[in-house]
mmCIF file of C-alpha atoms and ligand atoms in Angstrom:
data_model
loop_
_atom_site.group_PDB
_atom_site.id
_atom_site.type_symbol
_atom_site.label_atom_id
_atom_site.label_comp_id
_atom_site.label_asym_id
_atom_site.label_seq_id
_atom_site.Cartn_x
_atom_site.Cartn_y
_atom_site.Cartn_z
ATOM 1 C CA MET A 1 -0.014 0.046 -0.059
ATOM 2 C CA LYS A 2 1.286 3.482 -0.819
ATOM 3 C CA LEU A 3 0.409 4.918 2.483
ATOM 4 C CA PHE A 4 0.444 8.748 1.663
ATOM 5 C CA GLU A 5 -1.434 8.117 -1.533
ATOM 6 C CA TYR A 6 -4.092 6.226 0.429
ATOM 7 C CA MET A 7 -4.264 8.737 3.153
ATOM 8 C CA GLU A 8 -4.538 11.700 0.595
ATOM 9 C CA LYS A 9 -7.258 9.762 -1.226
ATOM 10 C CA TYR A 10 -9.440 9.218 1.943
ATOM 11 C CA ASP A 11 -8.361 12.443 3.632
ATOM 12 C CA TYR A 12 -6.614 10.950 6.700
ATOM 13 C CA GLU A 13 -4.966 13.332 9.358
ATOM 14 C CA GLU A 14 -2.523 11.071 11.282
ATOM 15 C CA LEU A 15 -1.104 7.635 11.437
ATOM 16 C CA LEU A 16 0.934 6.800 14.591
ATOM 17 C CA LEU A 17 3.288 3.667 15.110
ATOM 18 C CA CYS A 18 3.801 3.093 18.700
ATOM 19 C CA GLN A 19 6.496 0.674 20.069
ATOM 20 C CA ASP A 20 7.739 -0.053 23.603
ATOM 21 C CA LYS A 21 10.438 -2.570 23.721
ATOM 22 C CA ALA A 22 10.091 -3.417 27.565
ATOM 23 C CA SER A 23 6.432 -4.365 27.480
ATOM 24 C CA GLY A 24 6.432 -5.705 23.726
ATOM 25 C CA LEU A 25 3.801 -3.139 22.678
ATOM 26 C CA LYS A 26 3.532 -2.771 18.978
ATOM 27 C CA ALA A 27 0.377 -0.577 18.165
ATOM 28 C CA ILE A 28 -1.074 1.780 15.638
ATOM 29 C CA ILE A 29 -3.235 4.818 16.239
ATOM 30 C CA CYS A 30 -5.015 6.253 13.353
ATOM 31 C CA ILE A 31 -6.828 9.504 13.358
ATOM 32 C CA HIS A 32 -9.153 10.023 10.148
ATOM 33 C CA ASP A 33 -10.869 13.218 10.702
ATOM 34 C CA THR A 34 -11.455 15.539 13.594
ATOM 35 C CA THR A 35 -13.809 18.134 11.877
ATOM 36 C CA LEU A 36 -16.686 17.254 14.207
ATOM 37 C CA GLY A 37 -14.749 16.665 17.414
ATOM 38 C CA PRO A 38 -11.854 14.517 18.986
ATOM 39 C CA ALA A 39 -11.469 11.231 17.361
ATOM 40 C CA LEU A 40 -13.090 8.439 19.470
ATOM 41 C CA GLY A 41 -12.658 4.883 18.474
ATOM 42 C CA GLY A 42 -11.936 1.603 20.023
ATOM 43 C CA CYS A 43 -8.733 -0.260 20.427
ATOM 44 C CA ARG A 44 -8.432 -3.741 18.735
ATOM 45 C CA MET A 45 -6.112 -6.397 19.879
ATOM 46 C CA TRP A 46 -5.625 -9.032 17.195
ATOM 47 C CA THR A 47 -3.027 -11.481 15.909
ATOM 48 C CA TYR A 48 -2.318 -9.891 12.410
ATOM 49 C CA ASP A 49 -0.516 -11.839 9.581
ATOM 50 C CA SER A 50 1.480 -8.934 8.946
ATOM 51 C CA GLU A 51 2.217 -5.294 9.716
ATOM 52 C CA GLU A 52 0.494 -4.042 6.503
ATOM 53 C CA GLU A 53 -2.545 -5.949 7.307
ATOM 54 C CA ALA A 54 -2.723 -4.268 10.973
ATOM 55 C CA ILE A 55 -2.121 -0.884 9.347
ATOM 56 C CA GLU A 56 -4.767 -1.400 6.782
ATOM 57 C CA ASP A 57 -7.255 -2.459 9.610
ATOM 58 C CA ALA A 58 -6.333 0.741 11.687
ATOM 59 C CA LEU A 59 -6.835 2.929 8.593
ATOM 60 C CA ARG A 60 -10.309 1.336 7.383
ATOM 61 C CA LEU A 61 -11.598 1.132 11.120
ATOM 62 C CA ALA A 62 -10.599 4.730 11.741
ATOM 63 C CA ARG A 63 -12.373 6.037 8.636
ATOM 64 C CA GLY A 64 -15.511 4.006 9.713
ATOM 65 C CA MET A 65 -15.516 5.820 13.040
ATOM 66 C CA THR A 66 -15.569 9.135 11.459
ATOM 67 C CA TYR A 67 -18.694 8.190 9.363
ATOM 68 C CA LYS A 68 -20.151 6.438 12.435
ATOM 69 C CA ALA A 69 -20.111 9.494 14.559
ATOM 70 C CA ALA A 70 -21.325 11.818 11.903
ATOM 71 C CA ALA A 71 -24.353 9.680 11.102
ATOM 72 C CA ALA A 72 -25.132 9.236 14.716
ATOM 73 C CA GLY A 73 -25.271 12.893 15.157
ATOM 74 C CA LEU A 74 -22.328 13.036 17.322
ATOM 75 C CA ASN A 75 -19.898 15.883 17.584
ATOM 76 C CA LEU A 76 -16.722 13.517 17.366
ATOM 77 C CA GLY A 77 -14.294 12.747 14.867
ATOM 78 C CA GLY A 78 -13.140 9.220 13.812
ATOM 79 C CA GLY A 79 -10.061 7.329 14.910
ATOM 80 C CA LYS A 80 -8.972 3.856 15.956
ATOM 81 C CA SER A 81 -6.150 1.875 17.354
ATOM 82 C CA VAL A 82 -4.923 -1.612 17.027
ATOM 83 C CA ILE A 83 -2.325 -3.598 19.219
ATOM 84 C CA ILE A 84 -0.710 -6.241 17.291
ATOM 85 C CA GLY A 85 -0.876 -9.568 19.677
ATOM 86 C CA ASP A 86 -2.841 -12.323 20.859
ATOM 87 C CA PRO A 87 -5.524 -11.077 23.366
ATOM 88 C CA ARG A 88 -5.450 -14.693 24.894
ATOM 89 C CA LYS A 89 -1.757 -14.476 25.568
ATOM 90 C CA ASP A 90 0.059 -11.286 25.095
ATOM 91 C CA LYS A 91 -1.737 -8.810 27.553
ATOM 92 C CA SER A 92 -0.163 -7.376 30.566
ATOM 93 C CA GLU A 93 -0.441 -4.225 32.633
ATOM 94 C CA ALA A 94 2.631 -2.899 31.314
ATOM 95 C CA LEU A 95 1.511 -3.261 27.721
ATOM 96 C CA PHE A 96 -1.721 -1.370 28.338
ATOM 97 C CA ARG A 97 -0.250 1.282 30.447
ATOM 98 C CA ALA A 98 2.472 1.839 27.617
ATOM 99 C CA PHE A 99 -0.293 2.190 25.245
ATOM 100 C CA GLY A 100 -2.180 4.586 27.416
ATOM 101 C CA ARG A 101 1.002 6.863 27.436
ATOM 102 C CA PHE A 102 0.912 7.088 23.589
ATOM 103 C CA VAL A 103 -2.806 7.987 23.856
ATOM 104 C CA GLN A 104 -2.091 10.580 26.510
ATOM 105 C CA GLY A 105 0.645 11.810 24.066
ATOM 106 C CA LEU A 106 -1.930 12.722 21.712
ATOM 107 C CA ASN A 107 -3.424 15.130 24.077
ATOM 108 C CA GLY A 108 -7.170 14.484 23.703
ATOM 109 C CA ARG A 109 -7.104 14.329 19.723
ATOM 110 C CA TYR A 110 -7.600 10.613 20.211
ATOM 111 C CA ILE A 111 -10.011 9.004 22.733
ATOM 112 C CA THR A 112 -9.903 5.155 22.997
ATOM 113 C CA ALA A 113 -12.395 2.485 24.179
ATOM 114 C CA GLU A 114 -13.086 -1.277 23.495
ATOM 115 C CA ASP A 115 -13.195 -3.169 20.389
ATOM 116 C CA VAL A 116 -12.523 -6.776 19.423
ATOM 117 C CA GLY A 117 -9.929 -8.334 21.772
ATOM 118 C CA THR A 118 -10.086 -5.611 24.665
ATOM 119 C CA THR A 119 -12.076 -5.477 27.642
ATOM 120 C CA VAL A 120 -13.103 -2.981 30.577
ATOM 121 C CA GLU A 121 -10.504 -4.253 32.572
ATOM 122 C CA ASP A 122 -7.778 -3.216 29.700
ATOM 123 C CA MET A 123 -9.443 0.016 29.612
ATOM 124 C CA ASP A 124 -8.956 0.525 33.395
ATOM 125 C CA LEU A 125 -5.314 -0.224 32.829
ATOM 126 C CA ILE A 126 -5.142 2.376 30.039
ATOM 127 C CA HIS A 127 -6.858 4.814 32.512
ATOM 128 C CA GLU A 128 -3.856 4.561 34.753
ATOM 129 C CA GLU A 129 -2.039 6.692 32.300
ATOM 130 C CA THR A 130 -4.647 9.037 30.595
ATOM 131 C CA ASP A 131 -8.248 10.364 30.806
ATOM 132 C CA TYR A 132 -8.456 10.110 27.211
ATOM 133 C CA VAL A 133 -10.293 6.421 27.594
ATOM 134 C CA THR A 134 -14.011 5.640 27.715
ATOM 135 C CA GLY A 135 -15.594 2.261 28.685
ATOM 136 C CA ILE A 136 -13.800 2.012 31.920
ATOM 137 C CA SER A 137 -15.267 0.385 35.018
ATOM 138 C CA PRO A 138 -18.702 1.838 36.125
ATOM 139 C CA ALA A 139 -16.843 2.410 39.719
ATOM 140 C CA PHE A 140 -15.283 5.499 37.949
ATOM 141 C CA GLY A 141 -18.691 6.881 36.827
ATOM 142 C CA SER A 142 -18.241 5.492 33.543
ATOM 143 C CA SER A 143 -20.511 3.388 31.230
ATOM 144 C CA GLY A 144 -18.623 -0.065 31.372
ATOM 145 C CA ASN A 145 -18.646 -2.438 28.470
ATOM 146 C CA PRO A 146 -20.232 -0.919 25.455
ATOM 147 C CA SER A 147 -21.019 -4.316 23.839
ATOM 148 C CA PRO A 148 -24.717 -4.811 25.371
ATOM 149 C CA VAL A 149 -25.547 -1.163 24.222
ATOM 150 C CA THR A 150 -24.409 -1.945 20.850
ATOM 151 C CA ALA A 151 -26.410 -4.940 20.736
ATOM 152 C CA TYR A 152 -29.601 -2.960 21.681
ATOM 153 C CA GLY A 153 -28.646 -0.590 18.826
ATOM 154 C CA VAL A 154 -28.207 -3.383 16.169
ATOM 155 C CA TYR A 155 -31.543 -4.868 17.436
ATOM 156 C CA LYS A 156 -33.197 -1.757 16.943
ATOM 157 C CA GLY A 157 -31.730 -1.083 13.442
ATOM 158 C CA MET A 158 -32.317 -4.598 12.357
ATOM 159 C CA LYS A 159 -36.057 -4.142 13.038
ATOM 160 C CA ALA A 160 -36.204 -0.927 11.105
ATOM 161 C CA THR A 161 -34.619 -2.801 8.263
ATOM 162 C CA VAL A 162 -36.853 -5.629 8.418
ATOM 163 C CA ARG A 163 -39.733 -3.151 8.187
ATOM 164 C CA GLN A 164 -38.283 -1.833 4.661
ATOM 165 C CA ALA A 165 -38.104 -5.549 3.756
ATOM 166 C CA TRP A 166 -41.461 -6.919 4.778
ATOM 167 C CA GLY A 167 -43.548 -4.023 5.731
ATOM 168 C CA ASP A 168 -43.649 -4.530 9.507
ATOM 169 C CA ASP A 169 -40.833 -4.830 11.982
ATOM 170 C CA SER A 170 -41.615 -7.935 13.915
ATOM 171 C CA LEU A 171 -38.989 -10.497 14.284
ATOM 172 C CA GLU A 172 -41.198 -13.248 15.455
ATOM 173 C CA GLY A 173 -40.837 -16.130 13.382
ATOM 174 C CA LYS A 174 -37.838 -15.043 11.349
ATOM 175 C CA THR A 175 -34.850 -17.041 10.855
ATOM 176 C CA ILE A 176 -31.630 -15.217 11.817
ATOM 177 C CA ALA A 177 -28.249 -16.411 10.892
ATOM 178 C CA VAL A 178 -25.631 -14.871 13.353
ATOM 179 C CA GLN A 179 -21.827 -14.920 12.466
ATOM 180 C CA GLY A 180 -19.821 -14.746 15.663
ATOM 181 C CA VAL A 181 -21.571 -15.053 19.037
ATOM 182 C CA GLY A 182 -19.136 -12.894 20.982
ATOM 183 C CA ASN A 183 -19.815 -9.761 23.214
ATOM 184 C CA VAL A 184 -22.122 -8.109 21.004
ATOM 185 C CA ALA A 185 -23.926 -10.863 19.261
ATOM 186 C CA TYR A 186 -24.701 -13.029 22.595
ATOM 187 C CA ASN A 187 -26.548 -9.980 23.777
ATOM 188 C CA LEU A 188 -28.206 -9.392 20.408
ATOM 189 C CA CYS A 189 -29.309 -13.120 20.495
ATOM 190 C CA ARG A 190 -31.012 -12.356 23.571
ATOM 191 C CA TYR A 191 -33.264 -9.725 22.230
ATOM 192 C CA LEU A 192 -33.869 -11.780 19.063
ATOM 193 C CA HIS A 193 -34.737 -14.829 21.065
ATOM 194 C CA GLU A 194 -37.086 -12.820 23.414
ATOM 195 C CA GLU A 195 -39.046 -11.582 20.204
ATOM 196 C CA GLY A 196 -39.288 -15.023 19.035
ATOM 197 C CA ALA A 197 -36.923 -15.270 16.259
ATOM 198 C CA ARG A 198 -35.272 -18.678 15.344
ATOM 199 C CA LEU A 199 -31.444 -18.460 15.570
ATOM 200 C CA ILE A 200 -28.666 -20.278 13.727
ATOM 201 C CA VAL A 201 -25.162 -19.389 15.011
ATOM 202 C CA THR A 202 -21.576 -19.907 14.206
ATOM 203 C CA ASP A 203 -18.270 -19.192 15.884
ATOM 204 C CA ILE A 204 -14.693 -20.162 15.644
ATOM 205 C CA ASN A 205 -14.879 -20.327 19.311
ATOM 206 C CA GLN A 206 -16.838 -23.565 20.427
ATOM 207 C CA GLU A 207 -17.404 -22.292 23.944
ATOM 208 C CA ALA A 208 -19.243 -19.391 22.455
ATOM 209 C CA VAL A 209 -21.472 -21.493 20.198
ATOM 210 C CA ARG A 210 -22.116 -23.702 23.172
ATOM 211 C CA ARG A 211 -23.447 -20.677 25.386
ATOM 212 C CA ALA A 212 -25.774 -19.371 22.701
ATOM 213 C CA VAL A 213 -27.301 -23.062 21.931
ATOM 214 C CA GLU A 214 -27.988 -23.486 25.601
ATOM 215 C CA ALA A 215 -29.292 -20.063 26.334
ATOM 216 C CA PHE A 216 -31.364 -19.509 23.103
ATOM 217 C CA GLY A 217 -32.063 -22.911 21.585
ATOM 218 C CA ALA A 218 -29.961 -21.737 18.582
ATOM 219 C CA ARG A 219 -28.833 -24.273 16.079
ATOM 220 C CA ALA A 220 -25.202 -24.405 15.365
ATOM 221 C CA VAL A 221 -23.465 -24.792 12.101
ATOM 222 C CA ASP A 222 -19.840 -24.700 11.024
ATOM 223 C CA PRO A 223 -18.177 -21.213 10.263
ATOM 224 C CA ASN A 224 -18.210 -21.815 6.451
ATOM 225 C CA GLU A 225 -21.845 -22.897 6.336
ATOM 226 C CA ILE A 226 -23.369 -19.573 7.911
ATOM 227 C CA TYR A 227 -23.432 -17.945 4.316
ATOM 228 C CA SER A 228 -25.623 -20.499 2.775
ATOM 229 C CA VAL A 229 -28.045 -21.475 5.481
ATOM 230 C CA GLU A 230 -31.812 -21.029 4.661
ATOM 231 C CA CYS A 231 -32.648 -17.859 6.650
ATOM 232 C CA ASP A 232 -34.417 -14.428 6.418
ATOM 233 C CA ILE A 233 -31.554 -12.388 8.046
ATOM 234 C CA PHE A 234 -27.843 -12.576 7.903
ATOM 235 C CA ALA A 235 -26.340 -10.827 10.900
ATOM 236 C CA PRO A 236 -22.464 -10.514 10.536
ATOM 237 C CA CYS A 237 -21.201 -10.019 14.223
ATOM 238 C CA ALA A 238 -17.568 -11.203 13.906
ATOM 239 C CA LEU A 239 -14.849 -9.688 11.728
ATOM 240 C CA GLY A 240 -15.189 -7.287 8.592
ATOM 241 C CA GLY A 241 -14.981 -8.123 4.676
ATOM 242 C CA VAL A 242 -17.459 -10.909 4.938
ATOM 243 C CA ILE A 243 -19.661 -9.658 1.846
ATOM 244 C CA ASN A 244 -17.430 -10.428 -1.021
ATOM 245 C CA ASP A 245 -17.432 -12.280 -4.420
ATOM 246 C CA GLU A 246 -17.384 -15.808 -2.778
ATOM 247 C CA THR A 247 -20.151 -15.144 -0.047
ATOM 248 C CA ILE A 248 -22.579 -13.184 -1.933
ATOM 249 C CA PRO A 249 -23.681 -15.884 -4.340
ATOM 250 C CA GLN A 250 -24.254 -18.098 -1.390
ATOM 251 C CA LEU A 251 -26.574 -15.739 0.658
ATOM 252 C CA LYS A 252 -30.251 -16.893 1.076
ATOM 253 C CA ALA A 253 -31.299 -14.116 3.439
ATOM 254 C CA ARG A 254 -33.268 -11.021 2.356
ATOM 255 C CA VAL A 255 -31.868 -8.647 4.979
ATOM 256 C CA ILE A 256 -28.175 -8.167 6.011
ATOM 257 C CA ALA A 257 -27.951 -6.437 9.354
ATOM 258 C CA GLY A 258 -25.241 -7.184 12.157
ATOM 259 C CA ALA A 259 -22.671 -5.453 14.264
ATOM 260 C CA ALA A 260 -19.479 -6.155 12.488
ATOM 261 C CA ASN A 261 -17.501 -3.127 11.229
ATOM 262 C CA ASN A 262 -16.460 -2.945 7.409
ATOM 263 C CA VAL A 263 -18.889 -5.496 6.371
ATOM 264 C CA LEU A 264 -18.255 -4.994 2.682
ATOM 265 C CA ARG A 265 -15.065 -6.107 1.553
ATOM 266 C CA GLU A 266 -15.053 -3.466 -1.131
ATOM 267 C CA GLU A 267 -17.442 -0.778 -2.151
ATOM 268 C CA ARG A 268 -18.451 -2.657 -5.360
ATOM 269 C CA HIS A 269 -19.974 -5.564 -3.157
ATOM 270 C CA GLY A 270 -22.354 -2.790 -1.529
ATOM 271 C CA ASP A 271 -23.473 -1.997 -5.351
ATOM 272 C CA GLN A 272 -23.841 -5.822 -5.955
ATOM 273 C CA ILE A 273 -25.938 -6.601 -3.037
ATOM 274 C CA HIS A 274 -28.124 -3.586 -3.978
ATOM 275 C CA GLU A 275 -28.542 -4.696 -7.429
ATOM 276 C CA LEU A 276 -29.428 -8.240 -6.313
ATOM 277 C CA GLY A 277 -32.237 -6.760 -3.881
ATOM 278 C CA PHE A 278 -30.860 -7.231 -0.610
ATOM 279 C CA TYR A 279 -31.665 -4.930 2.111
ATOM 280 C CA TYR A 280 -28.412 -3.885 3.841
ATOM 281 C CA ALA A 281 -28.309 -2.028 6.868
ATOM 282 C CA PRO A 282 -24.948 -0.045 6.657
ATOM 283 C CA ASP A 283 -22.674 -1.388 9.317
ATOM 284 C CA TYR A 284 -21.689 2.022 10.929
ATOM 285 C CA VAL A 285 -25.118 3.221 11.191
ATOM 286 C CA ILE A 286 -26.622 0.268 12.769
ATOM 287 C CA ASN A 287 -23.622 -0.596 15.177
ATOM 288 C CA ALA A 288 -23.347 3.035 16.633
ATOM 289 C CA GLY A 289 -24.901 1.982 20.055
ATOM 290 C CA GLY A 290 -21.465 1.367 21.819
ATOM 291 C CA LEU A 291 -19.991 4.797 20.431
ATOM 292 C CA ILE A 292 -23.115 6.610 21.469
ATOM 293 C CA ASN A 293 -23.073 4.985 24.899
ATOM 294 C CA VAL A 294 -19.259 5.787 25.509
ATOM 295 C CA ALA A 295 -19.506 9.272 24.083
ATOM 296 C CA ASP A 296 -22.244 10.101 26.768
ATOM 297 C CA GLU A 297 -19.209 9.721 29.373
ATOM 298 C CA LEU A 298 -17.820 12.870 28.102
ATOM 299 C CA LEU A 299 -20.920 14.719 29.341
ATOM 300 C CA GLY A 300 -20.969 12.853 32.747
ATOM 301 C CA TYR A 301 -22.656 9.372 31.978
ATOM 302 C CA ASN A 302 -26.474 9.294 32.197
ATOM 303 C CA ARG A 303 -27.715 5.912 30.981
ATOM 304 C CA ASP A 304 -31.304 6.875 30.329
ATOM 305 C CA ARG A 305 -30.077 9.722 27.981
ATOM 306 C CA ALA A 306 -27.540 7.421 26.188
ATOM 307 C CA MET A 307 -30.339 4.689 25.648
ATOM 308 C CA ARG A 308 -32.719 7.422 24.222
ATOM 309 C CA LYS A 309 -30.197 8.128 21.714
ATOM 310 C CA VAL A 310 -29.367 4.620 20.892
ATOM 311 C CA GLU A 311 -32.950 4.310 19.966
ATOM 312 C CA THR A 312 -32.464 6.791 17.298
ATOM 313 C CA ILE A 313 -30.617 4.176 15.234
ATOM 314 C CA TYR A 314 -34.035 2.959 14.154
ATOM 315 C CA ASP A 315 -34.895 6.394 12.454
ATOM 316 C CA ASN A 316 -31.236 6.710 11.093
ATOM 317 C CA ILE A 317 -31.728 3.254 9.330
ATOM 318 C CA GLU A 318 -35.159 4.610 7.956
ATOM 319 C CA LYS A 319 -33.312 7.810 6.709
ATOM 320 C CA VAL A 320 -30.634 5.829 4.962
ATOM 321 C CA PHE A 321 -33.398 3.715 3.216
ATOM 322 C CA GLU A 322 -35.192 6.944 2.326
ATOM 323 C CA ILE A 323 -32.088 8.423 0.748
ATOM 324 C CA SER A 324 -31.272 5.172 -1.047
ATOM 325 C CA ARG A 325 -34.828 5.375 -2.656
ATOM 326 C CA ARG A 326 -34.819 9.133 -3.330
ATOM 327 C CA ASP A 327 -31.467 9.047 -4.965
ATOM 328 C CA ASN A 328 -31.674 5.455 -6.265
ATOM 329 C CA ILE A 329 -28.158 4.530 -4.670
ATOM 330 C CA PRO A 330 -27.474 1.391 -2.671
ATOM 331 C CA THR A 331 -27.737 2.167 1.269
ATOM 332 C CA TYR A 332 -24.045 2.163 1.878
ATOM 333 C CA ARG A 333 -23.700 5.155 -0.416
ATOM 334 C CA ALA A 334 -26.838 6.762 1.094
ATOM 335 C CA ALA A 335 -25.281 6.557 4.534
ATOM 336 C CA ASP A 336 -21.924 7.767 3.378
ATOM 337 C CA ARG A 337 -24.022 10.800 1.842
ATOM 338 C CA MET A 338 -25.615 11.422 5.103
ATOM 339 C CA ALA A 339 -22.476 11.354 6.944
ATOM 340 C CA GLU A 340 -20.464 13.549 4.633
ATOM 341 C CA GLU A 341 -23.256 16.241 4.204
ATOM 342 C CA ARG A 342 -23.204 16.710 7.935
ATOM 343 C CA ILE A 343 -19.356 16.913 8.120
ATOM 344 C CA GLN A 344 -19.326 19.301 5.351
ATOM 345 C CA ALA A 345 -22.097 21.581 6.853
ATOM 346 C CA MET A 346 -20.182 21.652 10.018
ATOM 347 C CA LYS A 347 -16.941 22.532 8.373
ATOM 348 C CA ASN A 348 -18.740 25.524 6.919
ATOM 349 C CA ALA A 349 -20.443 26.463 10.269
ATOM 350 C CA ARG A 350 -17.283 26.500 11.926
ATOM 351 C CA SER A 351 -15.406 28.767 9.614
ATOM 352 C CA THR A 352 -16.496 31.611 12.047
ATOM 353 C CA PHE A 353 -14.244 31.975 14.967
ATOM 354 C CA LEU A 354 -15.495 31.562 18.420
ATOM 355 C CA GLN A 355 -13.689 32.085 21.712
ATOM 356 C CA ASN A 356 -15.511 29.394 23.648
ATOM 357 C CA PRO A 357 -16.797 26.705 21.408
ATOM 358 C CA LYS A 358 -19.847 24.761 23.027
ATOM 359 C CA SER A 359 -19.622 21.364 24.462
ATOM 360 C CA ILE A 360 -18.175 18.823 22.011
ATOM 361 C CA LEU A 361 -21.378 16.802 22.181
ATOM 362 C CA ASN A 362 -24.853 17.899 21.155
ATOM 363 C CA MET A 363 -26.831 15.568 23.360
ATOM 364 C CA LYS A 364 -29.304 17.066 25.578
ATOM 365 C CA GLU A 365 -31.195 15.818 28.584
HETATM 366 N N1 NAD B 1 -18.087 -4.236 21.080
HETATM 367 C C1 NAD B 1 -18.707 -3.293 20.604
HETATM 368 O O1 NAD B 1 -19.253 -2.334 21.302
HETATM 369 C C2 NAD B 1 -18.946 -3.058 19.174
HETATM 370 C C3 NAD B 1 -19.257 -1.842 18.583
HETATM 371 C C4 NAD B 1 -19.520 -1.715 17.165
HETATM 372 C C5 NAD B 1 -19.139 -2.643 16.288
HETATM 373 N N2 NAD B 1 -18.503 -3.689 16.912
HETATM 374 C C6 NAD B 1 -17.921 -4.776 15.976
HETATM 375 O O2 NAD B 1 -18.786 -5.871 16.062
HETATM 376 C C7 NAD B 1 -17.868 -7.069 15.798
HETATM 377 C C8 NAD B 1 -18.015 -8.001 17.108
HETATM 378 O O3 NAD B 1 -17.450 -7.347 18.165
HETATM 379 P P1 NAD B 1 -17.540 -7.953 19.707
HETATM 380 O O4 NAD B 1 -17.199 -6.806 20.691
HETATM 381 O O5 NAD B 1 -18.703 -8.781 19.957
HETATM 382 O O6 NAD B 1 -16.161 -8.872 19.581
HETATM 383 P P2 NAD B 1 -15.974 -10.298 20.108
HETATM 384 O O7 NAD B 1 -14.541 -10.649 19.962
HETATM 385 O O8 NAD B 1 -16.508 -10.438 21.498
HETATM 386 O O9 NAD B 1 -16.687 -11.282 19.212
HETATM 387 C C9 NAD B 1 -16.507 -11.658 17.825
HETATM 388 C C10 NAD B 1 -16.704 -13.143 17.776
HETATM 389 O O10 NAD B 1 -16.553 -13.641 16.415
HETATM 390 C C11 NAD B 1 -15.871 -14.963 16.387
HETATM 391 N N3 NAD B 1 -15.246 -14.966 15.129
HETATM 392 C C12 NAD B 1 -13.809 -14.261 14.693
HETATM 393 N N4 NAD B 1 -13.846 -14.810 13.372
HETATM 394 C C13 NAD B 1 -14.894 -15.399 13.031
HETATM 395 C C14 NAD B 1 -15.327 -16.350 12.051
HETATM 396 N N5 NAD B 1 -14.571 -16.309 10.848
HETATM 397 N N6 NAD B 1 -16.450 -17.083 11.928
HETATM 398 C C15 NAD B 1 -17.124 -17.112 13.046
HETATM 399 N N7 NAD B 1 -16.900 -16.383 14.216
HETATM 400 C C16 NAD B 1 -15.861 -15.834 14.302
HETATM 401 C C17 NAD B 1 -14.819 -14.842 17.655
HETATM 402 O O11 NAD B 1 -14.552 -15.999 18.147
HETATM 403 C C18 NAD B 1 -15.681 -13.910 18.666
HETATM 404 O O12 NAD B 1 -16.446 -14.775 19.373
HETATM 405 C C19 NAD B 1 -16.578 -6.603 15.469
HETATM 406 O O13 NAD B 1 -16.609 -6.413 14.000
HETATM 407 C C20 NAD B 1 -16.459 -5.068 16.374
HETATM 408 O O14 NAD B 1 -15.523 -4.153 15.419
HETATM 409 C C21 NAD B 1 -18.441 -3.842 18.374
HETATM 410 C C1 LIG B 2 -17.348 1.436 21.682
HETATM 411 C C2 LIG B 2 -16.695 2.047 20.487
HETATM 412 C C3 LIG B 2 -16.034 3.440 20.696
HETATM 413 C C4 LIG B 2 -15.795 1.341 19.490
HETATM 414 C C5 LIG B 2 -16.602 0.048 19.148
HETATM 415 N N1 LIG B 2 -15.675 -1.065 19.095
HETATM 416 C C6 LIG B 2 -17.044 0.587 17.642
HETATM 417 O O1 LIG B 2 -16.624 0.031 16.593
HETATM 418 O O2 LIG B 2 -17.891 1.121 17.344
#
């Protein structure tokens, strides 16, 4: 990848490589865009096959966060970080504290939180070194683990998408294929099960599968079977890039709606599923619940206020489908348009100098 060419093409601000020999930390922090406010985005810990793959992931995820915050109506920019390593073996206090010091060094331009492979306990260690971290323990007045709230938002967004496809938003009797039953999807499955949906689940972690089968009477299938099972809704809740040339021809679902970030391997796959008549809920619109929740910490956390804002994901999904129909474009493009228009409008509005800009968030009691 030609880094500067790529960064220029998608308007990235900053890419930071962080290494600390003593703790073994190798991390990447990427700030995509801070037009709307500080870049808030999670920290992923993953065993990447190469450094290039890790950098690419950080870049793509950071850009997604800019769009996520903009589409959710938050005054936050987009950023993300990745720590290269195995979350089951390579974690230590020293590693997360070293990472925290790099975050502190950015002086608030980047605020971190959980993502795949990191937990509230890890955020608490980062918090030893910096206040620019969210999703820490509730004992600090924080919102804790964002995953259950992300799940609630995905549930609401899935219902809104189902309404587009079938005219009413009930999930009762719908068969839903869930890929990955980790932190978000386990909580999502609970909502789906309570509403009377039939669940098919898969995960590369057998323990996660067993939990979902026992708790929700889900049917388990092998990871490579999940694309082709007979179902109404495909819910990608593991990693990105799963809507691609190989998987699209296998899909039997009518709706694609899940928690995973960067679901489309390439933009052209979003065009393809649109032409084929799938109802796709754009990833960063439907999975914004966790971000909305941790963002509320910056105001002094109020769970009711945060949950009310998470419920607007239903309306945001409806807006995306409206734009898609109005402009005859795929939903992923409609979501981009919605986010880009807001960023541009705020860029223009902020051209006037103000001594004391108002609070960085626009959520009100
Ligand atoms: N946690 C949040 O609040 C949040 C918010 C927004 C988006 N997301 C996104 O949602 C997705 C899930 O996040 P999470 O926090 O639940 O992570 P998680 O690590 O708890 O869960 C992911 C699950 O997917 C499984 N998995 C990985 N590769 C797989 C494969 N090829 N096939 C089947 N299963 C596979 C893992 O074993 C794990 O159980 C990620 O893409 C994340 O970026 C999470
Ligand atoms: C909780 C959020 C700040 C981060 C989350 N992993 C996301 O992708 O939205």
